[in-house]
PDB file of N, CA and C in Angstrom:
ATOM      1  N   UNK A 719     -14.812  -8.936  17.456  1.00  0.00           N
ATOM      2  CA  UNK A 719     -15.541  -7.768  17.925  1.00  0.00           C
ATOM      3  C   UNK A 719     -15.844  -6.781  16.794  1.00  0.00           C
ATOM      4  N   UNK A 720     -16.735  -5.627  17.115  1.00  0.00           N
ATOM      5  CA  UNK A 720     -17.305  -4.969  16.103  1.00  0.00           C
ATOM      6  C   UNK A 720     -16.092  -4.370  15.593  1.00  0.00           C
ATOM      7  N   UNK A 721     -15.590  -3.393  16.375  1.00  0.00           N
ATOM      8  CA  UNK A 721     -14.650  -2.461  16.287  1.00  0.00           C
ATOM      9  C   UNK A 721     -13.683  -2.910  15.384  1.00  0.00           C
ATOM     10  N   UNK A 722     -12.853  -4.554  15.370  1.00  0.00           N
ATOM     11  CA  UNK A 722     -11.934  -4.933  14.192  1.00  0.00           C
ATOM     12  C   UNK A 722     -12.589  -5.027  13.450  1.00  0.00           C
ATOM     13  N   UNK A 723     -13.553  -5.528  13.107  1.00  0.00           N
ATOM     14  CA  UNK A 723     -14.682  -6.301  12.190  1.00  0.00           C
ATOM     15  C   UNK A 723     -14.521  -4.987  11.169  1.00  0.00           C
ATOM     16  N   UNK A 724     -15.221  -3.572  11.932  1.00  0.00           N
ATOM     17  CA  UNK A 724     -15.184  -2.191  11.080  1.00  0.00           C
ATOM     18  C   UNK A 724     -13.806  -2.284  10.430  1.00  0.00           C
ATOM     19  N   UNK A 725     -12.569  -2.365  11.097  1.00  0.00           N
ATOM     20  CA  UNK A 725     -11.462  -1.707  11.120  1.00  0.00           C
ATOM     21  C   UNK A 725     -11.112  -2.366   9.913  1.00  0.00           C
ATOM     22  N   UNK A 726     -11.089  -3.919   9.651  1.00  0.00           N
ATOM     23  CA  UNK A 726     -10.683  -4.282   8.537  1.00  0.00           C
ATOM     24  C   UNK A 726     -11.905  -4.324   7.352  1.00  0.00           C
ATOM     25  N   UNK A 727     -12.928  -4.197   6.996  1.00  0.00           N
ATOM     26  CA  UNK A 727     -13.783  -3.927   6.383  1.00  0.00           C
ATOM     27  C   UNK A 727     -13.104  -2.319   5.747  1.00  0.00           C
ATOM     28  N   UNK A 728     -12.977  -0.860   6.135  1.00  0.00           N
ATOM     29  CA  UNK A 728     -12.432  -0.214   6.097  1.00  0.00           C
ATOM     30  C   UNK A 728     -11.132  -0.196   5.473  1.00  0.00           C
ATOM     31  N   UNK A 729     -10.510  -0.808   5.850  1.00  0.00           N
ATOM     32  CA  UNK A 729      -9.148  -0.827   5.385  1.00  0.00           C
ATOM     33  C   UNK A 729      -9.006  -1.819   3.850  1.00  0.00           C
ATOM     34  N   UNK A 730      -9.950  -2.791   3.713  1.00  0.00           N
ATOM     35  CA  UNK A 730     -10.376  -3.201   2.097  1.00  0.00           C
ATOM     36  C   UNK A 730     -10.815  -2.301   1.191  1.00  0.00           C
ATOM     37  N   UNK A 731     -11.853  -1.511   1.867  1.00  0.00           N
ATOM     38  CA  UNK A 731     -12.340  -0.575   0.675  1.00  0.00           C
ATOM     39  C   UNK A 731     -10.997   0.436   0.486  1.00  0.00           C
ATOM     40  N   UNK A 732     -10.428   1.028   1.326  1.00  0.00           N
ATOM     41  CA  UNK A 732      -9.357   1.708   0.755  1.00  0.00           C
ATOM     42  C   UNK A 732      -8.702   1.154   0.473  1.00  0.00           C
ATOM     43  N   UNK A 733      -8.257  -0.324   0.518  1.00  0.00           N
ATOM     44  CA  UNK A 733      -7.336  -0.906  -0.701  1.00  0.00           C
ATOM     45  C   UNK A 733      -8.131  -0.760  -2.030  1.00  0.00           C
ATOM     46  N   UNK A 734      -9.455  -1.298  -1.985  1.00  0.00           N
ATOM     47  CA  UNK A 734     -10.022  -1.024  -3.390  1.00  0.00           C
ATOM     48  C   UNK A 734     -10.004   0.594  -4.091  1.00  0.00           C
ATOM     49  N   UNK A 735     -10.115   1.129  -2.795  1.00  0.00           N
ATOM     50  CA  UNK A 735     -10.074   3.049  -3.701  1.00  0.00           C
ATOM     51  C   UNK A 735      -8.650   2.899  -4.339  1.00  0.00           C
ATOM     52  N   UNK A 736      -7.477   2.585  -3.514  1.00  0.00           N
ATOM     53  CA  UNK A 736      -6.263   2.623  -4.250  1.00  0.00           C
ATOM     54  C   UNK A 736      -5.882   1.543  -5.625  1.00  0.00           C
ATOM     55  N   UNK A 737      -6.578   0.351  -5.567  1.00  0.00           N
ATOM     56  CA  UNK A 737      -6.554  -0.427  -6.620  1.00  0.00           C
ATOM     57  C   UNK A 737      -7.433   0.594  -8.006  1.00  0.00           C
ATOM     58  N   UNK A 738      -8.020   1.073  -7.838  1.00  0.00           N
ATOM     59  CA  UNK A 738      -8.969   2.024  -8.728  1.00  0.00           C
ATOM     60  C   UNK A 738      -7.998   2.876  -9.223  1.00  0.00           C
ATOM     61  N   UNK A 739      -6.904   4.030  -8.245  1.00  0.00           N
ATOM     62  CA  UNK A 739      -6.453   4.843  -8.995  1.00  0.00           C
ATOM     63  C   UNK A 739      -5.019   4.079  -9.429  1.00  0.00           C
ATOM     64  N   UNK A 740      -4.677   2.783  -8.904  1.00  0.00           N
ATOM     65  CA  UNK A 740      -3.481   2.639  -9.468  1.00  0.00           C
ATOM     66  C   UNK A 740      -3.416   1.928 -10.527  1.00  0.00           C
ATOM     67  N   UNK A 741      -4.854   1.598 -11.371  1.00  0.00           N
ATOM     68  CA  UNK A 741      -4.991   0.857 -12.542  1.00  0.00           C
ATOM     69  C   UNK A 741      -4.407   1.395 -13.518  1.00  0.00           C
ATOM     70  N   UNK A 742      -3.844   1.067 -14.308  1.00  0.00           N
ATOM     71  CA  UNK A 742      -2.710   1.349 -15.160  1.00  0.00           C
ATOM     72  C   UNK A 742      -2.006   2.375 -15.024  1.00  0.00           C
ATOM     73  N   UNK A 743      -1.546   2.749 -13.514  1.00  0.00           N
ATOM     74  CA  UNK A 743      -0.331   3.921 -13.399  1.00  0.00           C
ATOM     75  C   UNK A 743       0.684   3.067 -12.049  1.00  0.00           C
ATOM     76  N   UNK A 744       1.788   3.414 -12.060  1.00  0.00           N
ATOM     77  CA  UNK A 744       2.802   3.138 -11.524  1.00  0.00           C
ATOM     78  C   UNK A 744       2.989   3.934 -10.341  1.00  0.00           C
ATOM     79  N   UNK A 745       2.065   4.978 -10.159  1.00  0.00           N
ATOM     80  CA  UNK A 745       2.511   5.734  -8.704  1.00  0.00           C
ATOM     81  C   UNK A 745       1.267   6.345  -8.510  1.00  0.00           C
ATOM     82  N   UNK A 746       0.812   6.895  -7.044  1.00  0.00           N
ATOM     83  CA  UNK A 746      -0.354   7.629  -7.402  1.00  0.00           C
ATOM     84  C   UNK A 746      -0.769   9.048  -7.746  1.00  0.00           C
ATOM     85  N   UNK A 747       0.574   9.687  -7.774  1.00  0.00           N
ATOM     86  CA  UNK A 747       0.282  11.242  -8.167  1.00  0.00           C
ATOM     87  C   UNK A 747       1.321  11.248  -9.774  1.00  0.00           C
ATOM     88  N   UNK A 748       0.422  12.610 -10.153  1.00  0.00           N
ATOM     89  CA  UNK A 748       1.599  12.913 -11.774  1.00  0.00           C
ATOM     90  C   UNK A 748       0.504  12.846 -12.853  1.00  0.00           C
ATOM     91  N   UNK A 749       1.188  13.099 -13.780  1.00  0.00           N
ATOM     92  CA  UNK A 749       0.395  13.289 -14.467  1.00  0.00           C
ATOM     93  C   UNK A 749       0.845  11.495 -15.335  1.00  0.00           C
ATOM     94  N   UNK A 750       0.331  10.874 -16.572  1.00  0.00           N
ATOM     95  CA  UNK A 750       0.527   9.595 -16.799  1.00  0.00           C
ATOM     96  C   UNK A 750       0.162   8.299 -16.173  1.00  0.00           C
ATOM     97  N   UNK A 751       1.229   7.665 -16.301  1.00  0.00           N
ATOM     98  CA  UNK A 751       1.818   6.613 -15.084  1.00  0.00           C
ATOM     99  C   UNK A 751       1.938   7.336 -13.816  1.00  0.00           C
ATOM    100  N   UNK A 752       1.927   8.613 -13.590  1.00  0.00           N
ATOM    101  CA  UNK A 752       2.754   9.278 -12.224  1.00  0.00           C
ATOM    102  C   UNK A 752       3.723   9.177 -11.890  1.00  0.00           C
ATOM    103  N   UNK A 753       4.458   9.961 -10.904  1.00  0.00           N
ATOM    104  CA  UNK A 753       5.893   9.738 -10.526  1.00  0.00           C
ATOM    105  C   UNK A 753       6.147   9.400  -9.099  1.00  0.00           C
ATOM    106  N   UNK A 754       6.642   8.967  -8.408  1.00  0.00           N
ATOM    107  CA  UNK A 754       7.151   8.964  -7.274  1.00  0.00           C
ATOM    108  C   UNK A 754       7.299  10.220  -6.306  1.00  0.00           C
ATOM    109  N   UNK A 755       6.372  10.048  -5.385  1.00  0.00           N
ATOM    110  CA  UNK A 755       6.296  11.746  -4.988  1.00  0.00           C
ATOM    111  C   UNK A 755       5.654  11.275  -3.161  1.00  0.00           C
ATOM    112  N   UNK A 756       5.577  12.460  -2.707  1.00  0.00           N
ATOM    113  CA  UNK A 756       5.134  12.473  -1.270  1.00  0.00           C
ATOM    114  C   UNK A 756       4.063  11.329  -1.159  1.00  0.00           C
ATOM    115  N   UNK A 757       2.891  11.302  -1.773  1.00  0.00           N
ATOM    116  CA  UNK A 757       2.070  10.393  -1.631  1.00  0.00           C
ATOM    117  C   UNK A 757       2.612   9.291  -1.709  1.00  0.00           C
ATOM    118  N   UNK A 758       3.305   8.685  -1.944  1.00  0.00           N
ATOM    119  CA  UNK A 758       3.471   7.086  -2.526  1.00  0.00           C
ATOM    120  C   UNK A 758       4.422   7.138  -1.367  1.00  0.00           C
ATOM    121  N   UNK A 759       5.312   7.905  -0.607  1.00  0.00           N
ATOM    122  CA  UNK A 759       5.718   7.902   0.807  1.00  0.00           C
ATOM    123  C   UNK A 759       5.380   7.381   1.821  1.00  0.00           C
ATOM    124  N   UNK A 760       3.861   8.282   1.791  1.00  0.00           N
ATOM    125  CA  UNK A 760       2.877   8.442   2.410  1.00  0.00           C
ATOM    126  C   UNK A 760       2.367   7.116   2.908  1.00  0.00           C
ATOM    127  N   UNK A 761       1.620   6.755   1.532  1.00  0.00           N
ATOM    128  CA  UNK A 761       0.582   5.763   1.348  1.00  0.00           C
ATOM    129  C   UNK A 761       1.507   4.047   2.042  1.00  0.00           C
ATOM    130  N   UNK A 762       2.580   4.424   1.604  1.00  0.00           N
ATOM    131  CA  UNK A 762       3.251   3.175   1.609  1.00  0.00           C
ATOM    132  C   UNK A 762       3.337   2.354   2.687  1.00  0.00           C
ATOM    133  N   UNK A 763       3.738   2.901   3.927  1.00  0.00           N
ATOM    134  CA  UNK A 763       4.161   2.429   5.228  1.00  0.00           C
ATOM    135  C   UNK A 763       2.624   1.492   5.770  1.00  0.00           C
ATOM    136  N   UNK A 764       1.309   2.460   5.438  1.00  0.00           N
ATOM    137  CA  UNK A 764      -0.200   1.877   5.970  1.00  0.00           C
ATOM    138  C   UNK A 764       0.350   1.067   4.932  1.00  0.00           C
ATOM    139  N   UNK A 765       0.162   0.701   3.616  1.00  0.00           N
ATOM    140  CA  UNK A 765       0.129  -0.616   2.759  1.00  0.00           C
ATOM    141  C   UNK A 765       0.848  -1.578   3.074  1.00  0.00           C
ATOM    142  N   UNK A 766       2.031  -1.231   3.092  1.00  0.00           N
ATOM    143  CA  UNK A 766       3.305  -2.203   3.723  1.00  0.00           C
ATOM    144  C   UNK A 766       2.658  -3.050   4.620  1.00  0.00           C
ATOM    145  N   UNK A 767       2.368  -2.678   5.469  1.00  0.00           N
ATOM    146  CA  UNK A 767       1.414  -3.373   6.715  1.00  0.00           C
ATOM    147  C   UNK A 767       0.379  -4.400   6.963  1.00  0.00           C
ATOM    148  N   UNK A 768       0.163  -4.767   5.213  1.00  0.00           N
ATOM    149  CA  UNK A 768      -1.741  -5.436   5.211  1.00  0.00           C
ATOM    150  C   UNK A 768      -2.029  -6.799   5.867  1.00  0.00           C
ATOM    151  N   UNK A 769      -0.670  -7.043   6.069  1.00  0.00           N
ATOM    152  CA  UNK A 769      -0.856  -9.115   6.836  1.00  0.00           C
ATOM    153  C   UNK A 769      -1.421  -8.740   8.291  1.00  0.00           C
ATOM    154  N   UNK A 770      -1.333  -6.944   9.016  1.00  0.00           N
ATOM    155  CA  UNK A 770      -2.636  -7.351   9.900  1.00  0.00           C
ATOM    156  C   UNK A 770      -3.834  -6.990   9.204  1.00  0.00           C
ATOM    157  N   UNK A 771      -4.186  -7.020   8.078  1.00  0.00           N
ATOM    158  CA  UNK A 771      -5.308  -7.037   7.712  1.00  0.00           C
ATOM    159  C   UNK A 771      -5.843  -8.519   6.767  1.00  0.00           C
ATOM    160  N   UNK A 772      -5.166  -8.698   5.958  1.00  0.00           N
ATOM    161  CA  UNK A 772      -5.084  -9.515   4.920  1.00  0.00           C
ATOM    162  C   UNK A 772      -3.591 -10.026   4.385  1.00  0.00           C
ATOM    163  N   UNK A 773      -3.914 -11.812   4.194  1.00  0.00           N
ATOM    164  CA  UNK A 773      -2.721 -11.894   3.914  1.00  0.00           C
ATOM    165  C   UNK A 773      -1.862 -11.604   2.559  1.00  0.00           C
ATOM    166  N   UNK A 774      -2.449 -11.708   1.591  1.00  0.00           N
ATOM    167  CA  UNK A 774      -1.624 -11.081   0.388  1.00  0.00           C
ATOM    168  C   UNK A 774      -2.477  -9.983   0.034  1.00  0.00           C
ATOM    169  N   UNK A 775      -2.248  -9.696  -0.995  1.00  0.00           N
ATOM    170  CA  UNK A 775      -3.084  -7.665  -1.654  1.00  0.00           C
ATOM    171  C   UNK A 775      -3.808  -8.886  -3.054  1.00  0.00           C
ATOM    172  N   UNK A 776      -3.448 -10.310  -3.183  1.00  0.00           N
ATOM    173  CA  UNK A 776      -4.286 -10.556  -4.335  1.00  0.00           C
ATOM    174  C   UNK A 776      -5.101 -10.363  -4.764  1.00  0.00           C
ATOM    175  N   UNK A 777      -5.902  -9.831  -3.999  1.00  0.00           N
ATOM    176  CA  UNK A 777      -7.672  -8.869  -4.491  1.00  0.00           C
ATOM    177  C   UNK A 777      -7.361  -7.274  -5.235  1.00  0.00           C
ATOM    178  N   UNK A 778      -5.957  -7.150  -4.694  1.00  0.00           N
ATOM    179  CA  UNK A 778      -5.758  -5.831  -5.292  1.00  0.00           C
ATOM    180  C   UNK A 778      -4.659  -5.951  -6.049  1.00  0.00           C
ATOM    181  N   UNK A 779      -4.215  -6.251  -7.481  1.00  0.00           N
ATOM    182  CA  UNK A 779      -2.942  -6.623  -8.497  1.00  0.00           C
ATOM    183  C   UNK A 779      -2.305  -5.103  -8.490  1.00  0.00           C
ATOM    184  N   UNK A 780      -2.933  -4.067  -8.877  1.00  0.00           N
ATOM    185  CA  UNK A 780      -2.438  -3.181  -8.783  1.00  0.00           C
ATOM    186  C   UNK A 780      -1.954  -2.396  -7.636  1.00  0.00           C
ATOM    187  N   UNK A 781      -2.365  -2.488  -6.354  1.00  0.00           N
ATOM    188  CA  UNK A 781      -1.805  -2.217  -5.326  1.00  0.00           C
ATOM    189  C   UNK A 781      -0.577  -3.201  -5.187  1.00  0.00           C
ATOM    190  N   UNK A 782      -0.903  -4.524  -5.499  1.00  0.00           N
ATOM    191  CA  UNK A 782       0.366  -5.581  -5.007  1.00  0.00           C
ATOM    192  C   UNK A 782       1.414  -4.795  -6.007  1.00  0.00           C
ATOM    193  N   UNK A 783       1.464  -4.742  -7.001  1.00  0.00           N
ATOM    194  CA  UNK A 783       2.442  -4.106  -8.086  1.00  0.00           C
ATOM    195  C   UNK A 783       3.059  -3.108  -7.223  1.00  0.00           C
ATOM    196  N   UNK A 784       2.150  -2.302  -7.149  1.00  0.00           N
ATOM    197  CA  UNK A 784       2.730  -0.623  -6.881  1.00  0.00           C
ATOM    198  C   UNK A 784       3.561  -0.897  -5.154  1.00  0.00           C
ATOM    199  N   UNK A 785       3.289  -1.944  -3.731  1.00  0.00           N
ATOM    200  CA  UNK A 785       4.024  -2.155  -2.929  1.00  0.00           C
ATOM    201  C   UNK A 785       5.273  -2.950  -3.755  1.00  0.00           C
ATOM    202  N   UNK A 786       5.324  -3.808  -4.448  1.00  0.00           N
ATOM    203  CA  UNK A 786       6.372  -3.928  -4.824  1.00  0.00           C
ATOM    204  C   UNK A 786       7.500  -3.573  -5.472  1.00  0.00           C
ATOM    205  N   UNK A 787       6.941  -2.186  -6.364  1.00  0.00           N
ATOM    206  CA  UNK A 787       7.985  -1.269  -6.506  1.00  0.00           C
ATOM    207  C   UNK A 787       8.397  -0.567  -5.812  1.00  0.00           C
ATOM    208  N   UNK A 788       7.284   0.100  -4.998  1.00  0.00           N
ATOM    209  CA  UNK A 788       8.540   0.743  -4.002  1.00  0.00           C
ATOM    210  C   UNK A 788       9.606   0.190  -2.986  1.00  0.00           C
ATOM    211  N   UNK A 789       8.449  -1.207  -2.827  1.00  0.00           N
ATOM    212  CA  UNK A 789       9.480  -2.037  -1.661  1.00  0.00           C
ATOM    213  C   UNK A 789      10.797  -2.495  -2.524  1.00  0.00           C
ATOM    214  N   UNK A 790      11.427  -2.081  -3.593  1.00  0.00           N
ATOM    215  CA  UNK A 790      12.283  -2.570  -4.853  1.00  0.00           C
ATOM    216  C   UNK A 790      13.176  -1.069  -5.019  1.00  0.00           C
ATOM    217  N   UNK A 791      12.760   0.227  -4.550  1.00  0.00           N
ATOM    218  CA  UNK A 791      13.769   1.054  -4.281  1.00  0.00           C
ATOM    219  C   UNK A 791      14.856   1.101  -3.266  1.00  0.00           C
ATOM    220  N   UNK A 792      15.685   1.005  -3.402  1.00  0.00           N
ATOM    221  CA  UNK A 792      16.846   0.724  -2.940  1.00  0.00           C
ATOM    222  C   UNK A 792      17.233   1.541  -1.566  1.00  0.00           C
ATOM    223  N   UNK A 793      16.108   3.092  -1.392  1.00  0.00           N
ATOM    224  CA  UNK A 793      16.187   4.033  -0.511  1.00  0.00           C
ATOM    225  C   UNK A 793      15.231   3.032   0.772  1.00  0.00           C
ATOM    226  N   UNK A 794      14.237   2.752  -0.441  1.00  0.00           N
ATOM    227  CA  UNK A 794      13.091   2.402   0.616  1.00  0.00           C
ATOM    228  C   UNK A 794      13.544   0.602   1.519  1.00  0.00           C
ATOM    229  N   UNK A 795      14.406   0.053   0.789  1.00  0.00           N
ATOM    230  CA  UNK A 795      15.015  -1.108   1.202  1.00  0.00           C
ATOM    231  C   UNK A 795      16.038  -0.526   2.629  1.00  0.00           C
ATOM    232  N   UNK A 796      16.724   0.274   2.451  1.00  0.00           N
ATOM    233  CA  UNK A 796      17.369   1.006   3.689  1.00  0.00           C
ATOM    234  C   UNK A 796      16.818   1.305   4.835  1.00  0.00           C
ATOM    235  N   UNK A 797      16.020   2.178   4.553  1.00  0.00           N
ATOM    236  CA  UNK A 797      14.659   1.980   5.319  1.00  0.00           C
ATOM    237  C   UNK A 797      14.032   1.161   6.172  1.00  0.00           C
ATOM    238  N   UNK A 798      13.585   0.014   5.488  1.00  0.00           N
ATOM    239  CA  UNK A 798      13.191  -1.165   5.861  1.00  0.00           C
ATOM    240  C   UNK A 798      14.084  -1.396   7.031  1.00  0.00           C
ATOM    241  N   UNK A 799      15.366  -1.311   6.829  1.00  0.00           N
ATOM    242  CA  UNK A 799      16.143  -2.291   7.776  1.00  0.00           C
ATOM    243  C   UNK A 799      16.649  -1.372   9.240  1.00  0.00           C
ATOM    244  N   UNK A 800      16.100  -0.635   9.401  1.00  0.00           N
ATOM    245  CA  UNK A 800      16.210   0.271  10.369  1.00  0.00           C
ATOM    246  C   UNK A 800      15.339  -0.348  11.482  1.00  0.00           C
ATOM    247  N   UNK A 801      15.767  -0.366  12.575  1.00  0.00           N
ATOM    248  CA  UNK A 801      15.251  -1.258  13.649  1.00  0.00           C
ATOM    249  C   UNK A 801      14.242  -0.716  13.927  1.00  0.00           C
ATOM    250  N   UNK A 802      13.034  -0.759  14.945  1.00  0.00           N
ATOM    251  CA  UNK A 802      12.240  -0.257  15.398  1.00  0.00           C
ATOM    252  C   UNK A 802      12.866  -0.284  16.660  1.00  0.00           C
ATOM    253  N   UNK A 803      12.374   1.085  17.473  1.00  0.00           N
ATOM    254  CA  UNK A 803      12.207   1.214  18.923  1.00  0.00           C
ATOM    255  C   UNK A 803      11.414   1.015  19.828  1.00  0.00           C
ATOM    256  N   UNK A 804      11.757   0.530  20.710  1.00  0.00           N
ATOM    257  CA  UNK A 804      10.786   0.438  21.354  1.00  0.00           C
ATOM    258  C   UNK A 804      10.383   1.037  22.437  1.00  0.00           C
TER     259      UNK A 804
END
């Protein structure tokens, strides 16, 4: 249907906006590389998510990088394992 059709079309290009700013930086705010900050919080949980969109981020290296560091913090691994409710 149209409506997914949009939904994931959409959700590529903002992987590509984020592949753009995460080209050679490690987080998306800061000055440099950037640091680890609200945004990368933020951003993370929608990214985390992309197998209902797409199955790997291989179109995006730098997004795949940047989910895998955070998914590699040890806070954000805690996290992870917190059940959902239902």
């Amino acid at each position: 249907p149209y409506a997914i059709e949009r939904y994931i079309n959409e959700t590529k290009r903002l992987y590509s906006v984020l592949e753009i700013r995460l080209n050679g930086r490690e987080y998306l705010a800061g000055p440099g590389k950037g640091t680890y900050s609200i945004a990368d919080i933020n951003a993370f949980p929608w990214v985390n998510g992309h197998k209902t969109v797409t199955e790997t981020l291989d179109n995006w290296p730098s997004v795949k990088a940047w989910v895998e560091r955070i998914r590699a913090r040890e806070q954000v691994q805690t996290g992870l394992k917190v059940p959902v409710s239902a």
